[in-house]
Amino acid sequence: MAKIIGGIATSHSPTIGFALDAGKQNDPVWAPIFEGFGPVQQWLAEKKPDLIFYIYNDHITSFFFDHYSHFALGIGEEYPAADEGGGPRKVPPIKGDPDFAEHIAFSLVADEFDLSYFQGKGMDHGAFSPISMMMPKKEWPCPIVPFQVGVLEVPIPSARRCWKLGQSLRRAILSYPKDINVVVISTGGLSHQVHGERSGFNNVPWDMQFLDMITDDPVSLTEMTIADYARLGGQEGAEIIMWLIMRGALSMNVKKVHQSYYLPTMTGLATLILEDQSIDPPADTISAYREHIYAQYKGIEKLEGNYPYTVSRMSKSYRINTFLHRLIDPEHRRRFKEDQEALFEEWKLTDEERYLIRNLEWQKMIHYGVCFFMLEKMGAVIGTSNLHIYAAMAGKPLEEFLKTRNAPGALYSVTGNVPAKFEKAQEGQKDVPEAVVKK
């Protein structure tokens, strides 16, 4: 069973990463930043966690307003530094842990938290600025599972919601079956406002009070409204509600082993380390929670020919799914039809992935982890109806499969230009790729 050994909270201003990259360690103006993070780096080096669950918010870099979620769980294998306008920072990509992420996903959703999932995205200063101070810059010593919280597009989650999510996260981590030590890190704040006539607002007394309350009286912080947080710490400073996710993941019994605070420019920069002092929960409690996590899916693995599109399958097959999803782009479609092999090479598809696409192995692609709705798109591009794909996956000739339908003569696809050949199944088969007909 996994164990939570402690939590860390830190500001994530780009000031932090700039100080490190610019080599300001001995500059008296910047030195207090390094002094604040020194004990954090030492603590992590001593504790040697096997995994870090990392809570941050993106600053409209990888997450834009065309699709903006409250809670987004990173499920990928790695996360590079994002380009925020002047080129990405020269730091190595962070390694993820898809298996742990899947367990967290099942757990939080079972506790009725609605999640979105991400991979293939870079992380901006909200993540990399503090973490590059906390760990050796050239190598991250353990996997990191990121959790992005949408705190910039109002309405945002409440403080109480973040606290409850942290409590659910605690149950999720403790029920993970592998014996690993986990540290939960939250970033953000402290007081600052970076827009409007109130730009430059800070409130040091509130920052100090918050640092005391997050340690000793976190429940009172859950009773405050977002307006309270904005009034006391600035609109952007309200992001400190993310600290309540970390604090909720710890027991009420914690030991503060480090705290620092410094206000150099726009943002109150703080670091905090809390060690969890709880005892392990009883085995039957953990067992009961694991039953709760998977209750909605109990028995689904016994359904023959059924392949739920789980978080782990999404991670494994991300490259080929992304390749096929890009068929919605006209230029990608053109190249797919005219020079498929060159496109395979450019995308660095594996030999197996190339074989599956080249030979239209519909059923094997499902087994590999391709989402059906990517197959549907490829079918539309090459002129294959959905019914041909369904029949191939069912392992039946088209004519036999159509006899099981209420409208046995109907062919269709998602193409925007409906081909005449789909008007009758018998005629349609003549113009469908030979590899599809044979299947």
Short mmCIF file of C-alpha atoms in Angstrom, two decimals:
data_model
loop_
_atom_site.label_atom_id
_atom_site.label_comp_id
_atom_site.label_asym_id
_atom_site.label_seq_id
_atom_site.Cartn_x
_atom_site.Cartn_y
_atom_site.Cartn_z
CA MET A 1 0.00 0.00 0.00
CA ALA A 2 1.19 3.54 -0.76
CA LYS A 3 2.06 5.96 2.01
CA ILE A 4 1.86 9.78 2.07
CA ILE A 5 4.99 10.96 3.84
CA GLY A 6 4.28 14.66 3.60
CA GLY A 7 3.15 17.67 1.67
CA ILE A 8 4.91 20.68 0.23
CA ALA A 9 3.36 24.01 -0.71
CA THR A 10 5.14 26.68 -2.69
CA SER A 11 4.57 29.77 -4.76
CA HIS A 12 5.02 29.32 -8.51
CA SER A 13 5.88 32.79 -9.77
CA PRO A 14 8.13 32.91 -12.86
CA THR A 15 10.42 34.98 -10.62
CA ILE A 16 11.63 31.71 -9.08
CA GLY A 17 12.67 30.05 -12.32
CA PHE A 18 14.22 33.29 -13.57
CA ALA A 19 16.39 33.59 -10.46
CA LEU A 20 17.68 30.05 -11.01
CA ASP A 21 18.26 30.37 -14.76
CA ALA A 22 19.99 33.75 -14.37
CA GLY A 23 22.32 32.43 -11.64
CA LYS A 24 21.24 34.93 -9.00
CA GLN A 25 22.20 32.78 -6.00
CA ASN A 26 24.67 35.34 -4.65
CA ASP A 27 22.68 38.45 -5.50
CA PRO A 28 21.32 39.85 -2.20
CA VAL A 29 18.03 40.78 -3.87
CA TRP A 30 17.44 37.22 -5.09
CA ALA A 31 19.28 35.15 -2.49
CA PRO A 32 16.28 34.83 -0.11
CA ILE A 33 14.46 32.83 -2.80
CA PHE A 34 17.23 30.23 -2.82
CA GLU A 35 17.35 30.23 0.97
CA GLY A 36 13.64 29.44 1.12
CA PHE A 37 13.92 26.53 -1.29
CA GLY A 38 17.16 25.08 0.12
CA PRO A 39 15.46 23.14 2.95
CA VAL A 40 12.82 21.88 0.51
CA GLN A 41 15.47 20.45 -1.79
CA GLN A 42 17.27 18.92 1.20
CA TRP A 43 14.06 17.39 2.59
CA LEU A 44 13.18 15.78 -0.74
CA ALA A 45 16.72 14.47 -1.13
CA GLU A 46 16.53 12.88 2.32
CA LYS A 47 13.02 11.43 1.99
CA LYS A 48 13.56 10.13 -1.57
CA PRO A 49 9.86 9.84 -2.51
CA ASP A 50 8.96 7.24 -5.11
CA LEU A 51 6.36 9.53 -6.68
CA ILE A 52 5.14 13.11 -6.47
CA PHE A 53 1.55 14.17 -7.02
CA TYR A 54 1.89 17.74 -8.28
CA ILE A 55 -0.95 20.29 -8.13
CA TYR A 56 -0.58 23.47 -10.17
CA ASN A 57 -2.40 25.75 -12.56
CA ASP A 58 -1.50 26.50 -16.14
CA HIS A 59 -1.36 30.18 -17.16
CA ILE A 60 -3.29 29.89 -20.43
CA THR A 61 -0.31 28.25 -22.10
CA SER A 62 -1.19 24.61 -22.73
CA PHE A 63 -4.80 25.02 -21.57
CA PHE A 64 -6.74 27.68 -23.50
CA PHE A 65 -10.25 29.04 -23.25
CA ASP A 66 -11.50 26.83 -26.07
CA HIS A 67 -11.67 23.99 -23.51
CA TYR A 68 -10.96 24.90 -19.91
CA SER A 69 -11.54 22.37 -17.14
CA HIS A 70 -11.70 22.68 -13.36
CA PHE A 71 -9.68 19.52 -12.70
CA ALA A 72 -7.37 17.95 -15.31
CA LEU A 73 -5.28 14.88 -14.44
CA GLY A 74 -2.04 14.22 -16.30
CA ILE A 75 -1.98 10.63 -17.57
CA GLY A 76 0.97 10.76 -19.96
CA GLU A 77 4.46 9.33 -19.88
CA GLU A 78 6.25 12.69 -19.89
CA TYR A 79 5.70 16.45 -19.86
CA PRO A 80 8.17 18.93 -21.39
CA ALA A 81 8.55 22.57 -20.46
CA ALA A 82 6.01 24.65 -22.37
CA ASP A 83 6.89 27.61 -24.56
CA GLU A 84 5.29 30.67 -22.96
CA GLY A 85 6.29 33.06 -25.70
CA GLY A 86 10.07 33.34 -25.57
CA GLY A 87 11.00 29.69 -25.94
CA PRO A 88 10.79 26.89 -23.36
CA ARG A 89 13.13 26.74 -20.38
CA LYS A 90 16.10 24.42 -20.77
CA VAL A 91 14.95 21.76 -18.33
CA PRO A 92 14.41 18.06 -19.06
CA PRO A 93 10.87 16.75 -19.44
CA ILE A 94 9.15 15.38 -16.35
CA LYS A 95 8.42 11.65 -16.37
CA GLY A 96 4.84 10.66 -15.53
CA ASP A 97 3.28 7.45 -14.20
CA PRO A 98 0.23 6.36 -16.23
CA ASP A 99 -0.56 3.41 -13.94
CA PHE A 100 -0.70 5.57 -10.83
CA ALA A 101 -2.67 8.21 -12.73
CA GLU A 102 -5.27 5.63 -13.76
CA HIS A 103 -5.73 4.56 -10.14
CA ILE A 104 -6.20 8.19 -9.09
CA ALA A 105 -8.68 8.71 -11.92
CA PHE A 106 -10.86 5.75 -10.93
CA SER A 107 -10.71 6.83 -7.29
CA LEU A 108 -11.63 10.49 -7.74
CA VAL A 109 -14.40 9.73 -10.22
CA ALA A 110 -15.79 7.10 -7.85
CA ASP A 111 -15.95 9.90 -5.26
CA GLU A 112 -17.92 11.97 -7.80
CA PHE A 113 -15.22 14.40 -8.90
CA ASP A 114 -15.53 15.15 -12.61
CA LEU A 115 -12.11 15.01 -14.27
CA SER A 116 -10.61 15.70 -17.63
CA TYR A 117 -7.37 14.02 -18.69
CA PHE A 118 -4.37 15.38 -20.52
CA GLN A 119 -1.16 14.21 -22.13
CA GLY A 120 1.04 15.49 -24.92
CA LYS A 121 1.02 18.96 -23.35
CA GLY A 122 3.89 20.98 -21.94
CA MET A 123 3.74 22.49 -18.46
CA ASP A 124 4.47 26.18 -17.91
CA HIS A 125 5.98 28.13 -15.01
CA GLY A 126 3.09 27.09 -12.78
CA ALA A 127 4.81 23.71 -12.63
CA PHE A 128 8.44 24.07 -13.70
CA SER A 129 9.33 27.32 -11.92
CA PRO A 130 9.21 25.91 -8.36
CA ILE A 131 10.02 22.30 -9.11
CA SER A 132 13.33 23.22 -10.74
CA MET A 133 14.24 24.83 -7.41
CA MET A 134 13.13 21.80 -5.41
CA MET A 135 15.12 19.16 -7.29
CA PRO A 136 18.41 18.90 -9.18
CA LYS A 137 17.90 20.79 -12.40
CA LYS A 138 19.44 18.16 -14.70
CA GLU A 139 17.43 15.18 -13.52
CA TRP A 140 14.07 14.61 -11.83
CA PRO A 141 14.60 11.77 -9.31
CA CYS A 142 11.11 10.26 -9.44
CA PRO A 143 7.92 10.20 -11.56
CA ILE A 144 5.55 13.13 -11.18
CA VAL A 145 1.80 12.96 -11.81
CA PRO A 146 0.53 16.49 -12.55
CA PHE A 147 -2.93 17.79 -11.66
CA GLN A 148 -3.99 21.06 -13.29
CA VAL A 149 -6.65 23.16 -11.55
CA GLY A 150 -8.59 25.75 -13.52
CA VAL A 151 -8.46 28.84 -11.32
CA LEU A 152 -8.37 31.57 -13.97
CA GLU A 153 -11.79 31.43 -15.66
CA VAL A 154 -14.57 32.32 -13.24
CA PRO A 155 -16.42 30.48 -11.75
CA ILE A 156 -13.57 28.46 -10.28
CA PRO A 157 -13.75 25.60 -7.75
CA SER A 158 -14.45 26.68 -4.19
CA ALA A 159 -12.01 26.32 -1.32
CA ARG A 160 -14.25 23.67 0.19
CA ARG A 161 -14.31 21.75 -3.10
CA CYS A 162 -10.50 21.73 -3.18
CA TRP A 163 -10.37 20.52 0.43
CA LYS A 164 -12.80 17.69 -0.29
CA LEU A 165 -10.83 16.71 -3.38
CA GLY A 166 -7.72 16.52 -1.23
CA GLN A 167 -9.50 14.20 1.19
CA SER A 168 -10.52 11.98 -1.71
CA LEU A 169 -6.96 12.11 -3.04
CA ARG A 170 -5.74 10.85 0.32
CA ARG A 171 -8.00 7.80 0.12
CA ALA A 172 -6.91 7.22 -3.46
CA ILE A 173 -3.20 7.30 -2.69
CA LEU A 174 -3.47 5.12 0.42
CA SER A 175 -5.41 2.50 -1.55
CA TYR A 176 -2.80 2.25 -4.31
CA PRO A 177 -1.58 -1.36 -4.13
CA LYS A 178 2.14 -0.73 -4.64
CA ASP A 179 4.37 -0.01 -1.63
CA ILE A 180 5.57 3.47 -2.53
CA ASN A 181 6.17 6.71 -0.65
CA VAL A 182 4.29 9.69 -2.07
CA VAL A 183 4.70 13.43 -1.55
CA VAL A 184 1.84 15.77 -2.46
CA ILE A 185 2.89 19.21 -3.69
CA SER A 186 0.62 22.21 -4.26
CA THR A 187 1.73 25.45 -5.88
CA GLY A 188 0.37 28.96 -6.25
CA GLY A 189 0.20 32.32 -4.50
CA LEU A 190 0.68 33.92 -2.16
CA SER A 191 -0.93 37.37 -2.32
CA HIS A 192 -0.70 39.07 -5.69
CA GLN A 193 -2.76 40.72 -8.39
CA VAL A 194 -1.38 41.18 -11.89
CA HIS A 195 -4.23 42.86 -13.75
CA GLY A 196 -6.27 46.05 -13.64
CA GLU A 197 -5.94 49.11 -11.44
CA ARG A 198 -5.34 46.82 -8.47
CA SER A 199 -2.17 45.44 -10.10
CA GLY A 200 0.65 45.19 -7.58
CA PHE A 201 -1.61 44.48 -4.60
CA ASN A 202 -0.05 42.48 -1.76
CA ASN A 203 -1.10 41.72 1.80
CA VAL A 204 1.77 40.39 3.94
CA PRO A 205 -0.29 40.06 7.18
CA TRP A 206 -2.81 37.89 5.31
CA ASP A 207 -0.02 35.79 3.81
CA MET A 208 1.40 35.08 7.26
CA GLN A 209 -2.05 34.30 8.67
CA PHE A 210 -2.74 31.93 5.79
CA LEU A 211 0.52 30.05 6.39
CA ASP A 212 -0.53 29.50 10.00
CA MET A 213 -4.08 28.48 9.11
CA ILE A 214 -3.16 26.03 6.35
CA THR A 215 -1.09 24.18 8.92
CA ASP A 216 -3.25 24.37 12.06
CA ASP A 217 -6.77 25.36 11.00
CA PRO A 218 -7.37 24.39 7.37
CA VAL A 219 -11.10 23.78 7.89
CA SER A 220 -11.64 27.50 8.57
CA LEU A 221 -10.04 28.25 5.20
CA THR A 222 -12.70 26.09 3.52
CA GLU A 223 -15.42 28.39 4.88
CA MET A 224 -14.06 31.41 3.02
CA THR A 225 -15.47 32.44 -0.35
CA ILE A 226 -13.47 33.18 -3.48
CA ALA A 227 -14.38 36.84 -2.94
CA ASP A 228 -12.77 36.61 0.51
CA TYR A 229 -9.58 35.23 -1.00
CA ALA A 230 -9.55 37.90 -3.73
CA ARG A 231 -10.16 40.70 -1.23
CA LEU A 232 -7.42 39.53 1.11
CA GLY A 233 -4.85 38.25 -1.37
CA GLY A 234 -5.70 39.63 -4.80
CA GLN A 235 -7.68 38.04 -7.62
CA GLU A 236 -4.79 35.92 -8.86
CA GLY A 237 -3.78 35.26 -5.25
CA ALA A 238 -7.02 33.32 -4.84
CA GLU A 239 -5.19 30.42 -6.49
CA ILE A 240 -3.93 29.46 -3.01
CA ILE A 241 -7.08 27.40 -2.68
CA MET A 242 -4.97 24.76 -4.47
CA TRP A 243 -2.96 24.44 -1.25
CA LEU A 244 -6.10 23.00 0.33
CA ILE A 245 -5.89 20.00 -2.01
CA MET A 246 -2.46 19.18 -0.59
CA ARG A 247 -3.59 19.87 2.96
CA GLY A 248 -6.71 17.74 2.53
CA ALA A 249 -4.53 14.86 1.37
CA LEU A 250 -2.68 14.92 4.70
CA SER A 251 -4.10 13.93 8.06
CA MET A 252 -5.10 16.58 10.58
CA ASN A 253 -2.00 15.62 12.53
CA VAL A 254 0.98 17.18 10.77
CA LYS A 255 4.39 18.49 11.75
CA LYS A 256 5.68 21.69 10.18
CA VAL A 257 9.37 21.24 9.46
CA HIS A 258 10.01 24.30 7.30
CA GLN A 259 8.44 27.61 6.31
CA SER A 260 9.79 30.62 4.43
CA TYR A 261 8.37 33.87 3.06
CA TYR A 262 9.80 36.63 0.88
CA LEU A 263 8.16 39.44 -1.12
CA PRO A 264 10.64 40.67 -3.76
CA THR A 265 8.35 42.13 -6.41
CA MET A 266 4.78 41.21 -7.29
CA THR A 267 4.09 37.95 -5.46
CA GLY A 268 4.57 36.75 -1.90
CA LEU A 269 6.96 33.81 -2.31
CA ALA A 270 6.51 31.06 0.27
CA THR A 271 7.60 27.49 0.89
CA LEU A 272 6.11 25.09 3.41
CA ILE A 273 6.84 21.48 4.37
CA LEU A 274 4.38 19.44 6.40
CA GLU A 275 5.15 15.88 7.47
CA ASP A 276 2.17 13.56 7.87
CA GLN A 277 1.99 12.12 11.39
CA SER A 278 -0.91 9.70 10.93
CA ILE A 279 -0.93 5.95 11.43
CA ASP A 280 -1.75 3.55 8.60
CA PRO A 281 -5.49 2.87 8.11
CA PRO A 282 -6.76 -0.67 8.80
CA ALA A 283 -6.42 -3.16 5.95
CA ASP A 284 -10.17 -3.75 5.79
CA THR A 285 -10.76 -0.02 5.32
CA ILE A 286 -8.39 0.02 2.35
CA SER A 287 -10.00 -3.12 0.93
CA ALA A 288 -13.47 -1.61 1.20
CA TYR A 289 -12.34 1.56 -0.54
CA ARG A 290 -10.82 -0.41 -3.41
CA GLU A 291 -14.18 -2.14 -3.85
CA HIS A 292 -15.80 1.31 -3.94
CA ILE A 293 -13.35 2.57 -6.57
CA TYR A 294 -14.18 -0.10 -9.13
CA ALA A 295 -17.81 -0.78 -8.18
CA GLN A 296 -19.16 0.81 -11.38
CA TYR A 297 -17.02 -1.50 -13.53
CA LYS A 298 -17.24 -4.75 -11.61
CA GLY A 299 -17.72 -7.60 -14.11
CA ILE A 300 -17.08 -5.48 -17.19
CA GLU A 301 -13.85 -7.40 -17.85
CA LYS A 302 -15.96 -10.55 -18.40
CA LEU A 303 -17.75 -9.07 -21.41
CA GLU A 304 -16.23 -10.83 -24.39
CA GLY A 305 -15.04 -8.56 -27.19
CA ASN A 306 -15.37 -5.45 -25.00
CA TYR A 307 -12.47 -3.02 -24.59
CA PRO A 308 -13.24 0.03 -22.40
CA TYR A 309 -11.16 3.02 -23.39
CA THR A 310 -9.40 3.46 -20.06
CA VAL A 311 -6.84 6.04 -19.00
CA SER A 312 -4.00 3.52 -19.31
CA ARG A 313 -5.09 2.58 -22.86
CA MET A 314 -5.21 6.27 -23.77
CA SER A 315 -1.64 6.71 -22.57
CA LYS A 316 -0.29 3.63 -24.35
CA SER A 317 -1.87 4.42 -27.70
CA TYR A 318 -1.60 8.22 -27.62
CA ARG A 319 0.72 8.52 -30.63
CA ILE A 320 -1.34 6.46 -33.07
CA ASN A 321 -4.59 8.01 -31.87
CA THR A 322 -3.12 11.48 -32.35
CA PHE A 323 -1.93 10.55 -35.84
CA LEU A 324 -5.39 9.36 -36.87
CA HIS A 325 -7.16 12.26 -35.16
CA ARG A 326 -5.16 14.66 -37.32
CA LEU A 327 -7.09 13.32 -40.32
CA ILE A 328 -9.57 16.11 -39.52
CA ASP A 329 -6.92 18.44 -40.99
CA PRO A 330 -7.12 18.71 -44.82
CA GLU A 331 -3.34 18.82 -45.32
CA HIS A 332 -2.81 15.77 -43.12
CA ARG A 333 -5.53 13.96 -45.10
CA ARG A 334 -3.86 14.83 -48.40
CA ARG A 335 -0.50 13.54 -47.27
CA PHE A 336 -2.07 10.43 -45.77
CA LYS A 337 -3.57 9.55 -49.14
CA GLU A 338 -0.66 10.62 -51.33
CA ASP A 339 2.49 9.71 -49.33
CA GLN A 340 1.46 7.63 -46.35
CA GLU A 341 4.89 6.11 -45.75
CA ALA A 342 6.60 9.49 -45.52
CA LEU A 343 3.96 10.61 -43.04
CA PHE A 344 4.53 7.47 -40.96
CA GLU A 345 8.24 8.29 -40.83
CA GLU A 346 7.65 11.91 -39.88
CA TRP A 347 5.39 10.88 -37.00
CA LYS A 348 7.80 8.15 -35.90
CA LEU A 349 5.10 5.51 -35.78
CA THR A 350 6.31 2.07 -34.72
CA ASP A 351 6.48 -0.79 -37.19
CA GLU A 352 3.42 -2.31 -35.54
CA GLU A 353 1.44 0.91 -35.80
CA ARG A 354 2.36 1.30 -39.47
CA TYR A 355 1.31 -2.27 -40.17
CA LEU A 356 -2.05 -1.81 -38.47
CA ILE A 357 -2.89 1.32 -40.46
CA ARG A 358 -1.39 0.18 -43.76
CA ASN A 359 -3.32 -3.10 -43.71
CA LEU A 360 -6.54 -1.67 -42.25
CA GLU A 361 -6.45 -4.05 -39.30
CA TRP A 362 -9.57 -2.63 -37.69
CA GLN A 363 -9.99 -5.21 -34.97
CA LYS A 364 -6.29 -5.34 -34.13
CA MET A 365 -6.22 -1.56 -33.86
CA ILE A 366 -8.98 -1.76 -31.24
CA HIS A 367 -6.92 -4.36 -29.38
CA TYR A 368 -3.89 -2.06 -29.60
CA GLY A 369 -5.80 0.77 -27.97
CA VAL A 370 -7.04 2.86 -30.90
CA CYS A 371 -10.32 4.58 -30.13
CA PHE A 372 -13.09 3.52 -32.53
CA PHE A 373 -13.83 7.13 -33.45
CA MET A 374 -10.34 7.39 -34.94
CA LEU A 375 -11.12 4.36 -37.13
CA GLU A 376 -14.33 6.06 -38.20
CA LYS A 377 -12.33 9.10 -39.32
CA MET A 378 -9.86 6.99 -41.28
CA GLY A 379 -12.77 5.18 -42.91
CA ALA A 380 -14.19 8.50 -44.08
CA VAL A 381 -10.82 9.47 -45.57
CA ILE A 382 -10.27 6.26 -47.53
CA GLY A 383 -13.91 5.89 -48.59
CA THR A 384 -14.86 3.01 -46.29
CA SER A 385 -18.27 2.89 -44.65
CA ASN A 386 -18.77 2.41 -40.93
CA LEU A 387 -20.58 -0.85 -41.64
CA HIS A 388 -17.51 -2.34 -43.30
CA ILE A 389 -15.49 -1.50 -40.17
CA TYR A 390 -18.16 -2.90 -37.83
CA ALA A 391 -18.32 -6.13 -39.83
CA ALA A 392 -14.53 -6.52 -39.81
CA MET A 393 -14.38 -6.01 -36.06
CA ALA A 394 -17.15 -8.55 -35.55
CA GLY A 395 -15.21 -11.00 -37.71
CA LYS A 396 -18.02 -11.42 -40.25
CA PRO A 397 -18.34 -10.84 -44.00
CA LEU A 398 -20.22 -7.61 -44.71
CA GLU A 399 -23.25 -9.41 -46.17
CA GLU A 400 -23.60 -11.60 -43.10
CA PHE A 401 -23.20 -8.68 -40.70
CA LEU A 402 -25.78 -6.60 -42.59
CA LYS A 403 -28.35 -9.35 -42.13
CA THR A 404 -28.21 -8.65 -38.39
CA ARG A 405 -29.25 -4.99 -38.95
CA ASN A 406 -32.80 -3.68 -39.19
CA ALA A 407 -31.83 -1.78 -42.34
CA PRO A 408 -29.56 -4.30 -44.12
CA GLY A 409 -29.02 -2.11 -47.19
CA ALA A 410 -27.78 0.99 -45.35
CA LEU A 411 -24.17 2.17 -45.51
CA TYR A 412 -22.92 5.40 -43.97
CA SER A 413 -19.84 7.22 -42.67
CA VAL A 414 -18.91 10.56 -41.08
CA THR A 415 -17.57 12.05 -44.31
CA GLY A 416 -18.77 15.55 -45.12
CA ASN A 417 -19.26 14.61 -48.77
CA VAL A 418 -21.61 11.65 -48.96
CA PRO A 419 -20.49 9.28 -51.76
CA ALA A 420 -23.09 7.78 -54.06
CA LYS A 421 -21.58 4.34 -53.49
CA PHE A 422 -23.05 4.29 -49.98
CA GLU A 423 -26.60 4.36 -51.30
CA LYS A 424 -26.71 0.56 -51.66
CA ALA A 425 -24.54 -1.90 -49.79
CA GLN A 426 -24.08 -4.20 -52.76
CA GLU A 427 -22.82 -1.40 -54.98
CA GLY A 428 -20.79 0.20 -52.23
CA GLN A 429 -18.62 -2.83 -51.74
CA LYS A 430 -17.23 -2.52 -55.25
CA ASP A 431 -15.48 0.77 -54.51
CA VAL A 432 -14.25 0.02 -51.01
CA PRO A 433 -10.52 -0.82 -50.63
CA GLU A 434 -9.86 -4.48 -51.33
CA ALA A 435 -8.28 -4.98 -47.91
CA VAL A 436 -11.58 -3.91 -46.33
CA VAL A 437 -13.71 -6.13 -48.53
CA LYS A 438 -11.61 -9.18 -47.67
CA LYS A 439 -11.94 -8.48 -43.97
#
